[in-house]
Amino acid sequence: MKIGILGAGQLGRMLALAGYPLGMSFRFLDQNALVCSSELSELLVGDFSDQKILTDFARNLDVVTLEFENVPASAITYLSKLVPFCPSAKALQITQDRVMEKRLFESLAVPCARFFEVNTELDLKKALASLGLPAVLKTRRLGYDGKGQYLVRDLPSALSAFSSLGKADLILEEFVNFQRELSVLAVRDRMGGQDIYPLTENLHSDSILRISKAPASNVSSELLEMAAGYAKKILSELDYVGVMAIELFQSASGLIANEIAPRVHNSGHWTMNGAVTSQFENHLRAVAGYSLGSCEAVGHSAMLNIIGSCPDVSKLLKHPDLHVHLYGKEPRPGRKLGHINIRCDTAEKRDELLEEVKARFSL
Ligand code: AMP
């Protein structure tokens, strides 16, 4: 089984690492030559809109999937004629655009923040009048880790955000007063079989994910059913194959969907040491047409991202419940260099160790 992966960052690297034990081989395509999957497998470097590169990339592949969703629709249309593509062209088209994504939520009765498309100053003023303040102004496309968005608290800050974000192709969202952020990682196979991992609780700072904990605490069966129901509807509607992450806000009124990542996700890295089957292996099983592995958690996990600079690995590895995953990237401020997974047999021990690691290694 030879699998093509669009994008060759750390998610691609961890996909390949999960696929080798299954006898899979890989070919990556990235627009950048300095990527951290290059030491693992064949890498083609070129523009995603270059049909010659796409043709070379697709040669002798069994399936193409991705670790980076901002691939032009034209590339997916072209590739799909040459080789099966997962998760699905429709999933990519919708999740690349926050407005289309929110419309999908609405059409499936998945609760989401109220929103308006914003293309002019008048649109912005009308949207603010309807949603009130504060509100969140975002680009429809290409935002990540809080980039391409502003929390606006009054009209002058809204107008200045409008200018900074390019004055068109924006969305204004109602501010959600959430209690915590959760994500649901779900997987669907080629035959339509689905499963979900236990809900994950996510802690961000400066809009970057810092810590995930799973299974999330205080999850009632109703909450879990609600999340599973939303994931199921979305996966089926998109005819999706592979792992998907849905970011959710938990508020007093229940779960509110924020956005979909049509790929393996940072909030699922704990599954590498804390679930029967990791998100990476399950994504590959799905796209390769194999049966899914169990998504059950093994113990209580936490994941801490290593951002900017790397703590002393020899010190980290002295603790038997810590598992270190480094991506082979050069340190740079704000850059995700790796992550640490903690797995313990109780949530109390996990929380204690998490606090110790955060304090000792300044994470
Ligand atoms: P996003 O790029 O949509 O994932 O947003 C990044 C982060 O900004 C989220 O994880 C939230 O913490 C916050 N955020 C985004 N949208 C909203 C919203 N409508 N209301 C409140 N907080 C938000």
mmCIF file of C-alpha atoms and ligand atoms in Angstrom:
data_model
loop_
_atom_site.group_PDB
_atom_site.id
_atom_site.type_symbol
_atom_site.label_atom_id
_atom_site.label_comp_id
_atom_site.label_asym_id
_atom_site.label_seq_id
_atom_site.Cartn_x
_atom_site.Cartn_y
_atom_site.Cartn_z
ATOM 1 C CA MET A 1 0.000 0.000 0.000
ATOM 2 C CA LYS A 2 1.601 3.257 -1.123
ATOM 3 C CA ILE A 3 -0.028 6.388 0.251
ATOM 4 C CA GLY A 4 0.425 9.945 -0.978
ATOM 5 C CA ILE A 5 0.227 12.712 1.599
ATOM 6 C CA LEU A 6 -0.358 16.374 0.719
ATOM 7 C CA GLY A 7 1.743 18.388 3.147
ATOM 8 C CA ALA A 8 4.857 17.080 4.888
ATOM 9 C CA GLY A 9 4.876 18.689 8.337
ATOM 10 C CA GLN A 10 4.735 16.943 11.689
ATOM 11 C CA LEU A 11 1.302 15.444 11.081
ATOM 12 C CA GLY A 12 2.593 13.762 7.919
ATOM 13 C CA ARG A 13 5.647 12.575 9.781
ATOM 14 C CA MET A 14 3.519 10.968 12.502
ATOM 15 C CA LEU A 15 1.237 9.402 9.871
ATOM 16 C CA ALA A 16 4.262 7.777 8.210
ATOM 17 C CA LEU A 17 5.610 6.583 11.559
ATOM 18 C CA ALA A 18 2.245 4.925 12.245
ATOM 19 C CA GLY A 19 2.053 3.396 8.773
ATOM 20 C CA TYR A 20 5.420 1.648 8.564
ATOM 21 C CA PRO A 21 4.419 -1.153 10.978
ATOM 22 C CA LEU A 22 1.455 -1.852 8.669
ATOM 23 C CA GLY A 23 3.820 -2.269 5.731
ATOM 24 C CA MET A 24 2.771 1.014 4.123
ATOM 25 C CA SER A 25 5.052 3.324 2.205
ATOM 26 C CA PHE A 26 4.593 7.031 1.547
ATOM 27 C CA ARG A 27 5.206 9.883 -0.863
ATOM 28 C CA PHE A 28 4.819 13.478 0.313
ATOM 29 C CA LEU A 29 4.090 16.610 -1.695
ATOM 30 C CA ASP A 30 4.813 19.977 -0.102
ATOM 31 C CA GLN A 31 5.388 23.507 -1.362
ATOM 32 C CA ASN A 32 8.365 23.857 0.987
ATOM 33 C CA ALA A 33 11.554 21.738 0.879
ATOM 34 C CA LEU A 34 12.406 22.316 4.550
ATOM 35 C CA VAL A 35 9.793 20.071 6.100
ATOM 36 C CA CYS A 36 10.085 17.566 8.869
ATOM 37 C CA SER A 37 8.809 14.508 6.958
ATOM 38 C CA SER A 38 11.600 14.722 4.390
ATOM 39 C CA GLU A 39 13.891 12.379 6.322
ATOM 40 C CA LEU A 40 11.196 9.708 6.479
ATOM 41 C CA SER A 41 10.134 9.234 2.908
ATOM 42 C CA GLU A 42 10.168 10.396 -0.683
ATOM 43 C CA LEU A 43 9.292 14.115 -0.883
ATOM 44 C CA LEU A 44 8.253 16.053 -3.982
ATOM 45 C CA VAL A 45 8.481 19.806 -3.709
ATOM 46 C CA GLY A 46 6.317 22.010 -5.890
ATOM 47 C CA ASP A 47 3.237 24.120 -6.215
ATOM 48 C CA PHE A 48 -0.078 22.380 -5.500
ATOM 49 C CA SER A 49 -1.479 23.959 -8.651
ATOM 50 C CA ASP A 50 1.254 22.503 -10.913
ATOM 51 C CA GLN A 51 -0.364 19.610 -12.819
ATOM 52 C CA LYS A 52 3.005 18.128 -13.819
ATOM 53 C CA ILE A 53 3.997 17.822 -10.134
ATOM 54 C CA LEU A 54 0.556 16.439 -9.255
ATOM 55 C CA THR A 55 0.898 13.800 -12.003
ATOM 56 C CA ASP A 56 4.358 12.768 -10.747
ATOM 57 C CA PHE A 57 3.058 12.696 -7.201
ATOM 58 C CA ALA A 58 0.070 10.455 -8.061
ATOM 59 C CA ARG A 59 2.132 7.866 -9.990
ATOM 60 C CA ASN A 60 1.692 4.343 -8.531
ATOM 61 C CA LEU A 61 -0.111 5.554 -5.426
ATOM 62 C CA ASP A 62 -3.043 3.557 -4.030
ATOM 63 C CA VAL A 63 -4.638 6.528 -2.309
ATOM 64 C CA VAL A 64 -3.954 10.200 -1.593
ATOM 65 C CA THR A 65 -4.744 11.903 1.698
ATOM 66 C CA LEU A 66 -3.604 15.070 3.438
ATOM 67 C CA GLU A 67 -2.146 16.539 6.560
ATOM 68 C CA PHE A 68 -2.692 20.136 5.406
ATOM 69 C CA GLU A 69 -6.139 21.226 4.269
ATOM 70 C CA ASN A 70 -5.429 24.426 2.392
ATOM 71 C CA VAL A 71 -4.880 22.727 -0.920
ATOM 72 C CA PRO A 72 -6.612 24.400 -3.911
ATOM 73 C CA ALA A 73 -9.851 22.711 -4.986
ATOM 74 C CA SER A 74 -8.459 22.473 -8.538
ATOM 75 C CA ALA A 75 -5.598 20.262 -7.277
ATOM 76 C CA ILE A 76 -8.049 17.913 -5.572
ATOM 77 C CA THR A 77 -10.250 17.735 -8.681
ATOM 78 C CA TYR A 78 -7.192 16.921 -10.799
ATOM 79 C CA LEU A 79 -5.749 14.371 -8.355
ATOM 80 C CA SER A 80 -9.124 12.660 -7.858
ATOM 81 C CA LYS A 81 -9.102 11.712 -11.558
ATOM 82 C CA LEU A 82 -5.778 9.913 -11.095
ATOM 83 C CA VAL A 83 -6.107 8.217 -7.711
ATOM 84 C CA PRO A 84 -8.721 7.854 -4.930
ATOM 85 C CA PHE A 85 -8.675 10.871 -2.611
ATOM 86 C CA CYS A 86 -9.566 10.888 1.108
ATOM 87 C CA PRO A 87 -11.226 12.325 3.177
ATOM 88 C CA SER A 88 -13.418 13.695 0.286
ATOM 89 C CA ALA A 89 -13.370 16.634 -2.097
ATOM 90 C CA LYS A 90 -16.586 17.920 -0.515
ATOM 91 C CA ALA A 91 -15.072 17.846 2.994
ATOM 92 C CA LEU A 92 -12.167 19.934 1.830
ATOM 93 C CA GLN A 93 -14.264 22.440 -0.082
ATOM 94 C CA ILE A 94 -16.533 23.079 2.898
ATOM 95 C CA THR A 95 -13.950 23.115 5.680
ATOM 96 C CA GLN A 96 -11.710 25.574 3.831
ATOM 97 C CA ASP A 97 -14.370 28.249 4.209
ATOM 98 C CA ARG A 98 -15.752 29.230 7.625
ATOM 99 C CA VAL A 99 -19.046 30.450 6.137
ATOM 100 C CA MET A 100 -19.680 27.188 4.262
ATOM 101 C CA GLU A 101 -18.683 25.257 7.368
ATOM 102 C CA LYS A 102 -21.181 27.172 9.520
ATOM 103 C CA ARG A 103 -23.896 26.635 6.893
ATOM 104 C CA LEU A 104 -23.143 22.917 7.036
ATOM 105 C CA PHE A 105 -23.581 22.983 10.828
ATOM 106 C CA GLU A 106 -26.899 24.792 10.431
ATOM 107 C CA SER A 107 -28.169 22.406 7.760
ATOM 108 C CA LEU A 108 -27.446 19.455 10.074
ATOM 109 C CA ALA A 109 -28.892 21.166 13.172
ATOM 110 C CA VAL A 110 -25.464 21.206 14.822
ATOM 111 C CA PRO A 111 -25.472 24.299 17.075
ATOM 112 C CA CYS A 112 -22.891 26.973 16.154
ATOM 113 C CA ALA A 113 -22.329 30.677 16.876
ATOM 114 C CA ARG A 114 -24.581 33.081 14.966
ATOM 115 C CA PHE A 115 -22.648 34.666 12.126
ATOM 116 C CA PHE A 116 -22.747 36.993 9.116
ATOM 117 C CA GLU A 117 -20.692 37.167 5.961
ATOM 118 C CA VAL A 118 -18.775 40.452 5.830
ATOM 119 C CA ASN A 119 -17.588 41.936 2.542
ATOM 120 C CA THR A 120 -18.148 45.663 3.111
ATOM 121 C CA GLU A 121 -18.116 48.156 5.952
ATOM 122 C CA LEU A 122 -21.908 48.254 5.738
ATOM 123 C CA ASP A 123 -22.092 44.448 6.165
ATOM 124 C CA LEU A 124 -19.884 44.803 9.229
ATOM 125 C CA LYS A 125 -22.042 47.503 10.804
ATOM 126 C CA LYS A 126 -25.252 45.535 10.137
ATOM 127 C CA ALA A 127 -23.685 42.347 11.548
ATOM 128 C CA LEU A 128 -22.510 44.164 14.685
ATOM 129 C CA ALA A 129 -25.975 45.646 15.165
ATOM 130 C CA SER A 130 -27.452 42.172 15.074
ATOM 131 C CA LEU A 131 -24.823 40.171 17.018
ATOM 132 C CA GLY A 132 -23.793 42.807 19.551
ATOM 133 C CA LEU A 133 -20.379 43.227 21.161
ATOM 134 C CA PRO A 134 -17.935 41.713 21.732
ATOM 135 C CA ALA A 135 -17.781 39.688 18.522
ATOM 136 C CA VAL A 136 -15.099 37.850 16.583
ATOM 137 C CA LEU A 137 -14.097 38.994 13.094
ATOM 138 C CA LYS A 138 -12.256 36.312 11.096
ATOM 139 C CA THR A 139 -11.043 35.650 7.592
ATOM 140 C CA ARG A 140 -13.214 33.022 5.899
ATOM 141 C CA ARG A 141 -10.152 31.132 4.717
ATOM 142 C CA LEU A 142 -6.603 30.263 5.782
ATOM 143 C CA GLY A 143 -6.798 31.195 9.461
ATOM 144 C CA TYR A 144 -4.943 29.026 12.001
ATOM 145 C CA ASP A 145 -3.682 29.273 15.586
ATOM 146 C CA GLY A 146 -5.664 32.502 16.054
ATOM 147 C CA LYS A 147 -4.110 34.130 12.959
ATOM 148 C CA GLY A 148 -6.596 35.951 10.738
ATOM 149 C CA GLN A 149 -8.986 36.887 13.533
ATOM 150 C CA TYR A 150 -9.708 39.650 16.035
ATOM 151 C CA LEU A 151 -11.906 39.931 19.056
ATOM 152 C CA VAL A 152 -13.685 43.247 18.535
ATOM 153 C CA ARG A 153 -15.052 45.173 21.495
ATOM 154 C CA ASP A 154 -16.333 48.384 19.878
ATOM 155 C CA LEU A 155 -16.927 49.942 16.457
ATOM 156 C CA PRO A 156 -13.452 51.532 16.068
ATOM 157 C CA SER A 157 -11.697 48.228 16.865
ATOM 158 C CA ALA A 158 -14.057 46.425 14.479
ATOM 159 C CA LEU A 159 -13.250 48.888 11.672
ATOM 160 C CA SER A 160 -9.530 48.597 12.286
ATOM 161 C CA ALA A 161 -9.765 44.756 12.313
ATOM 162 C CA PHE A 162 -11.782 44.961 9.070
ATOM 163 C CA SER A 163 -8.925 46.897 7.420
ATOM 164 C CA SER A 164 -6.206 44.618 8.815
ATOM 165 C CA LEU A 165 -8.005 41.507 7.570
ATOM 166 C CA GLY A 166 -8.288 42.751 3.992
ATOM 167 C CA LYS A 167 -11.826 44.273 3.892
ATOM 168 C CA ALA A 168 -13.517 41.261 2.252
ATOM 169 C CA ASP A 169 -14.147 37.530 2.529
ATOM 170 C CA LEU A 170 -14.668 37.852 6.266
ATOM 171 C CA ILE A 171 -17.087 36.427 8.786
ATOM 172 C CA LEU A 172 -18.338 38.068 11.960
ATOM 173 C CA GLU A 173 -19.228 35.576 14.686
ATOM 174 C CA GLU A 174 -21.122 36.054 17.879
ATOM 175 C CA PHE A 175 -18.793 35.855 20.891
ATOM 176 C CA VAL A 176 -19.411 32.547 22.652
ATOM 177 C CA ASN A 177 -19.130 32.753 26.404
ATOM 178 C CA PHE A 178 -17.804 29.235 26.789
ATOM 179 C CA GLN A 179 -16.855 27.299 29.929
ATOM 180 C CA ARG A 180 -14.246 25.212 28.202
ATOM 181 C CA GLU A 181 -13.036 24.041 24.805
ATOM 182 C CA LEU A 182 -13.441 20.417 23.793
ATOM 183 C CA SER A 183 -12.738 18.482 20.659
ATOM 184 C CA VAL A 184 -14.205 15.334 19.309
ATOM 185 C CA LEU A 185 -12.001 13.146 17.146
ATOM 186 C CA ALA A 186 -14.015 10.876 14.955
ATOM 187 C CA VAL A 187 -13.073 8.398 12.265
ATOM 188 C CA ARG A 188 -15.033 6.882 9.399
ATOM 189 C CA ASP A 189 -13.911 3.993 7.226
ATOM 190 C CA ARG A 190 -14.528 3.353 3.540
ATOM 191 C CA MET A 191 -17.569 1.195 4.276
ATOM 192 C CA GLY A 192 -19.199 3.958 6.373
ATOM 193 C CA GLY A 193 -18.275 2.443 9.770
ATOM 194 C CA GLN A 194 -17.594 5.118 12.388
ATOM 195 C CA ASP A 195 -16.094 5.465 15.819
ATOM 196 C CA ILE A 196 -15.087 8.321 18.133
ATOM 197 C CA TYR A 197 -12.346 8.824 20.698
ATOM 198 C CA PRO A 198 -13.294 10.006 24.196
ATOM 199 C CA LEU A 199 -13.848 13.771 24.306
ATOM 200 C CA THR A 200 -10.673 15.837 24.730
ATOM 201 C CA GLU A 201 -10.421 19.042 26.765
ATOM 202 C CA ASN A 202 -8.134 21.692 25.241
ATOM 203 C CA LEU A 203 -6.340 24.606 26.860
ATOM 204 C CA HIS A 204 -5.034 27.399 24.647
ATOM 205 C CA SER A 205 -2.896 30.425 25.297
ATOM 206 C CA ASP A 206 -2.161 33.114 22.720
ATOM 207 C CA SER A 207 -4.597 31.115 20.535
ATOM 208 C CA ILE A 208 -2.155 28.176 20.330
ATOM 209 C CA LEU A 209 -3.087 24.803 21.762
ATOM 210 C CA ARG A 210 -0.887 24.170 24.822
ATOM 211 C CA ILE A 211 -2.470 21.225 26.628
ATOM 212 C CA SER A 212 -5.028 18.550 25.893
ATOM 213 C CA LYS A 213 -6.498 16.214 28.485
ATOM 214 C CA ALA A 214 -8.376 13.031 27.710
ATOM 215 C CA PRO A 215 -10.789 11.630 28.529
ATOM 216 C CA ALA A 216 -12.138 15.074 29.430
ATOM 217 C CA SER A 217 -13.437 15.328 33.002
ATOM 218 C CA ASN A 218 -17.129 15.695 33.877
ATOM 219 C CA VAL A 219 -18.499 14.380 30.615
ATOM 220 C CA SER A 220 -22.067 13.190 31.124
ATOM 221 C CA SER A 221 -23.503 10.515 28.888
ATOM 222 C CA GLU A 222 -25.796 13.197 27.364
ATOM 223 C CA LEU A 223 -22.816 15.375 26.463
ATOM 224 C CA LEU A 224 -20.968 12.470 24.924
ATOM 225 C CA GLU A 225 -24.036 11.400 22.963
ATOM 226 C CA MET A 226 -24.517 14.944 21.726
ATOM 227 C CA ALA A 227 -20.911 15.165 20.488
ATOM 228 C CA ALA A 228 -21.071 11.702 18.937
ATOM 229 C CA GLY A 229 -24.354 12.559 17.207
ATOM 230 C CA TYR A 230 -22.908 15.746 15.696
ATOM 231 C CA ALA A 231 -19.774 13.945 14.518
ATOM 232 C CA LYS A 232 -21.814 11.162 12.951
ATOM 233 C CA LYS A 233 -24.020 13.548 10.990
ATOM 234 C CA ILE A 234 -21.059 15.572 9.733
ATOM 235 C CA LEU A 235 -19.005 12.518 8.708
ATOM 236 C CA SER A 236 -21.920 10.976 6.818
ATOM 237 C CA GLU A 237 -22.935 14.218 5.097
ATOM 238 C CA LEU A 238 -19.378 14.753 3.830
ATOM 239 C CA ASP A 239 -18.998 11.097 2.809
ATOM 240 C CA TYR A 240 -15.824 11.342 4.831
ATOM 241 C CA VAL A 241 -13.047 8.759 5.058
ATOM 242 C CA GLY A 242 -10.386 9.166 7.742
ATOM 243 C CA VAL A 243 -9.980 11.065 10.997
ATOM 244 C CA MET A 244 -11.731 14.393 11.573
ATOM 245 C CA ALA A 245 -11.495 16.755 14.531
ATOM 246 C CA ILE A 246 -14.424 18.962 15.472
ATOM 247 C CA GLU A 247 -13.572 21.812 17.827
ATOM 248 C CA LEU A 248 -16.392 22.541 20.244
ATOM 249 C CA PHE A 249 -17.207 25.123 22.877
ATOM 250 C CA GLN A 250 -19.022 23.900 25.958
ATOM 251 C CA SER A 251 -21.343 26.621 27.223
ATOM 252 C CA ALA A 252 -24.283 26.805 29.591
ATOM 253 C CA SER A 253 -26.562 25.991 26.659
ATOM 254 C CA GLY A 254 -24.628 22.876 25.600
ATOM 255 C CA LEU A 255 -22.106 22.167 22.864
ATOM 256 C CA ILE A 256 -21.434 24.705 20.117
ATOM 257 C CA ALA A 257 -19.391 23.669 17.086
ATOM 258 C CA ASN A 258 -16.549 26.044 16.247
ATOM 259 C CA GLU A 259 -14.677 24.437 13.378
ATOM 260 C CA ILE A 260 -13.746 21.228 11.629
ATOM 261 C CA ALA A 261 -10.230 20.042 10.845
ATOM 262 C CA PRO A 262 -10.484 17.518 7.989
ATOM 263 C CA ARG A 263 -7.416 15.603 9.151
ATOM 264 C CA VAL A 264 -5.567 14.262 12.158
ATOM 265 C CA HIS A 265 -5.300 17.000 14.765
ATOM 266 C CA ASN A 266 -3.030 18.321 17.505
ATOM 267 C CA SER A 267 -5.734 17.647 20.108
ATOM 268 C CA GLY A 268 -5.519 13.945 19.180
ATOM 269 C CA HIS A 269 -1.793 13.501 19.799
ATOM 270 C CA TRP A 270 -2.509 11.964 23.215
ATOM 271 C CA THR A 271 -3.898 8.909 21.378
ATOM 272 C CA MET A 272 -0.309 7.904 20.456
ATOM 273 C CA ASN A 273 0.219 6.697 24.024
ATOM 274 C CA GLY A 274 -3.253 6.903 25.520
ATOM 275 C CA ALA A 275 -5.587 5.006 23.191
ATOM 276 C CA VAL A 276 -5.741 1.449 21.885
ATOM 277 C CA THR A 277 -5.212 2.769 18.342
ATOM 278 C CA SER A 278 -3.673 6.169 17.653
ATOM 279 C CA GLN A 279 -5.439 8.751 15.488
ATOM 280 C CA PHE A 280 -2.605 8.350 12.947
ATOM 281 C CA GLU A 281 -3.007 4.586 12.617
ATOM 282 C CA ASN A 282 -6.787 4.877 12.441
ATOM 283 C CA HIS A 283 -6.604 7.518 9.722
ATOM 284 C CA LEU A 284 -4.372 5.227 7.667
ATOM 285 C CA ARG A 285 -6.546 2.187 8.318
ATOM 286 C CA ALA A 286 -9.555 4.165 7.090
ATOM 287 C CA VAL A 287 -8.004 5.534 3.913
ATOM 288 C CA ALA A 288 -6.384 2.190 3.075
ATOM 289 C CA GLY A 289 -9.747 0.418 3.302
ATOM 290 C CA TYR A 290 -8.870 -1.611 6.395
ATOM 291 C CA SER A 291 -11.029 -2.073 9.505
ATOM 292 C CA LEU A 292 -10.728 0.591 12.186
ATOM 293 C CA GLY A 293 -8.899 -0.062 15.450
ATOM 294 C CA SER A 294 -10.480 0.628 18.820
ATOM 295 C CA CYS A 295 -10.671 4.304 19.844
ATOM 296 C CA GLU A 296 -10.881 3.409 23.522
ATOM 297 C CA ALA A 297 -8.640 5.288 25.952
ATOM 298 C CA VAL A 298 -6.030 3.413 27.941
ATOM 299 C CA GLY A 299 -5.722 5.261 31.268
ATOM 300 C CA HIS A 300 -5.782 9.045 31.647
ATOM 301 C CA SER A 301 -3.731 11.189 29.300
ATOM 302 C CA ALA A 302 -2.461 14.699 28.897
ATOM 303 C CA MET A 303 -0.528 16.173 25.995
ATOM 304 C CA LEU A 304 1.699 19.237 26.301
ATOM 305 C CA ASN A 305 2.969 20.933 23.192
ATOM 306 C CA ILE A 306 6.666 21.807 23.085
ATOM 307 C CA ILE A 307 6.695 25.293 21.579
ATOM 308 C CA GLY A 308 9.671 27.497 20.694
ATOM 309 C CA SER A 309 12.422 25.639 22.541
ATOM 310 C CA CYS A 310 12.886 22.081 23.670
ATOM 311 C CA PRO A 311 13.361 20.993 27.288
ATOM 312 C CA ASP A 312 16.160 18.557 28.181
ATOM 313 C CA VAL A 313 14.935 15.225 26.813
ATOM 314 C CA SER A 314 17.186 13.183 29.111
ATOM 315 C CA LYS A 315 15.449 14.778 32.118
ATOM 316 C CA LEU A 316 11.969 14.259 30.668
ATOM 317 C CA LEU A 317 12.661 10.600 29.972
ATOM 318 C CA LYS A 318 13.610 9.902 33.571
ATOM 319 C CA HIS A 319 9.907 9.743 34.330
ATOM 320 C CA PRO A 320 8.283 6.451 33.262
ATOM 321 C CA ASP A 321 4.881 8.040 32.555
ATOM 322 C CA LEU A 322 6.204 10.643 30.093
ATOM 323 C CA HIS A 323 6.486 9.934 26.370
ATOM 324 C CA VAL A 324 8.359 12.368 24.160
ATOM 325 C CA HIS A 325 7.654 12.956 20.465
ATOM 326 C CA LEU A 326 9.952 15.391 18.661
ATOM 327 C CA TYR A 327 9.423 16.488 15.077
ATOM 328 C CA GLY A 328 13.033 17.178 14.055
ATOM 329 C CA LYS A 329 12.357 20.916 13.555
ATOM 330 C CA GLU A 330 14.744 23.792 14.173
ATOM 331 C CA PRO A 331 13.710 25.788 17.277
ATOM 332 C CA ARG A 332 12.022 29.115 16.537
ATOM 333 C CA PRO A 333 9.741 31.242 18.749
ATOM 334 C CA GLY A 334 6.133 30.056 18.541
ATOM 335 C CA ARG A 335 7.012 26.938 16.542
ATOM 336 C CA LYS A 336 5.593 23.539 17.520
ATOM 337 C CA LEU A 337 8.690 21.350 17.957
ATOM 338 C CA GLY A 338 7.145 18.297 19.542
ATOM 339 C CA HIS A 339 4.877 17.167 22.322
ATOM 340 C CA ILE A 340 4.953 15.246 25.559
ATOM 341 C CA ASN A 341 2.314 12.676 26.333
ATOM 342 C CA ILE A 342 1.548 11.801 29.931
ATOM 343 C CA ARG A 343 -0.359 8.631 30.660
ATOM 344 C CA CYS A 344 -1.322 7.556 34.165
ATOM 345 C CA ASP A 345 -3.816 5.116 35.601
ATOM 346 C CA THR A 346 -5.872 7.782 37.381
ATOM 347 C CA ALA A 347 -6.910 11.333 36.497
ATOM 348 C CA GLU A 348 -5.496 12.583 39.837
ATOM 349 C CA LYS A 349 -2.008 11.186 39.127
ATOM 350 C CA ARG A 350 -2.185 12.577 35.597
ATOM 351 C CA ASP A 351 -3.086 16.057 36.854
ATOM 352 C CA GLU A 352 -0.341 15.986 39.480
ATOM 353 C CA LEU A 353 2.289 14.979 36.957
ATOM 354 C CA LEU A 354 1.013 17.529 34.455
ATOM 355 C CA GLU A 355 1.462 20.343 36.989
ATOM 356 C CA GLU A 356 4.941 19.060 37.878
ATOM 357 C CA VAL A 357 6.061 18.909 34.238
ATOM 358 C CA LYS A 358 4.626 22.360 33.446
ATOM 359 C CA ALA A 359 6.427 23.923 36.399
ATOM 360 C CA ARG A 360 9.736 22.067 36.051
ATOM 361 C CA PHE A 361 10.131 22.544 32.294
ATOM 362 C CA SER A 362 8.339 25.902 31.950
ATOM 363 C CA LEU A 363 5.803 24.492 29.510
HETATM 364 P P1 AMP B 1 -10.445 29.284 15.620
HETATM 365 O O1 AMP B 1 -9.368 29.736 14.687
HETATM 366 O O2 AMP B 1 -11.820 29.478 15.104
HETATM 367 O O3 AMP B 1 -10.204 27.867 16.118
HETATM 368 O O4 AMP B 1 -10.313 30.205 16.925
HETATM 369 C C1 AMP B 1 -9.178 30.211 17.766
HETATM 370 C C2 AMP B 1 -9.609 30.414 19.211
HETATM 371 O O5 AMP B 1 -10.276 31.682 19.348
HETATM 372 C C3 AMP B 1 -10.620 29.379 19.717
HETATM 373 O O6 AMP B 1 -9.963 28.224 20.181
HETATM 374 C C4 AMP B 1 -11.322 30.150 20.808
HETATM 375 O O7 AMP B 1 -10.553 30.154 21.996
HETATM 376 C C5 AMP B 1 -11.386 31.578 20.262
HETATM 377 N N1 AMP B 1 -12.641 31.823 19.519
HETATM 378 C C6 AMP B 1 -12.840 31.612 18.200
HETATM 379 N N2 AMP B 1 -14.111 31.925 17.836
HETATM 380 C C7 AMP B 1 -14.723 32.348 18.952
HETATM 381 C C8 AMP B 1 -16.051 32.789 19.239
HETATM 382 N N3 AMP B 1 -16.983 32.908 18.279
HETATM 383 N N4 AMP B 1 -16.347 33.138 20.522
HETATM 384 C C9 AMP B 1 -15.415 33.051 21.504
HETATM 385 N N5 AMP B 1 -14.147 32.639 21.289
HETATM 386 C C10 AMP B 1 -13.793 32.288 20.043
#
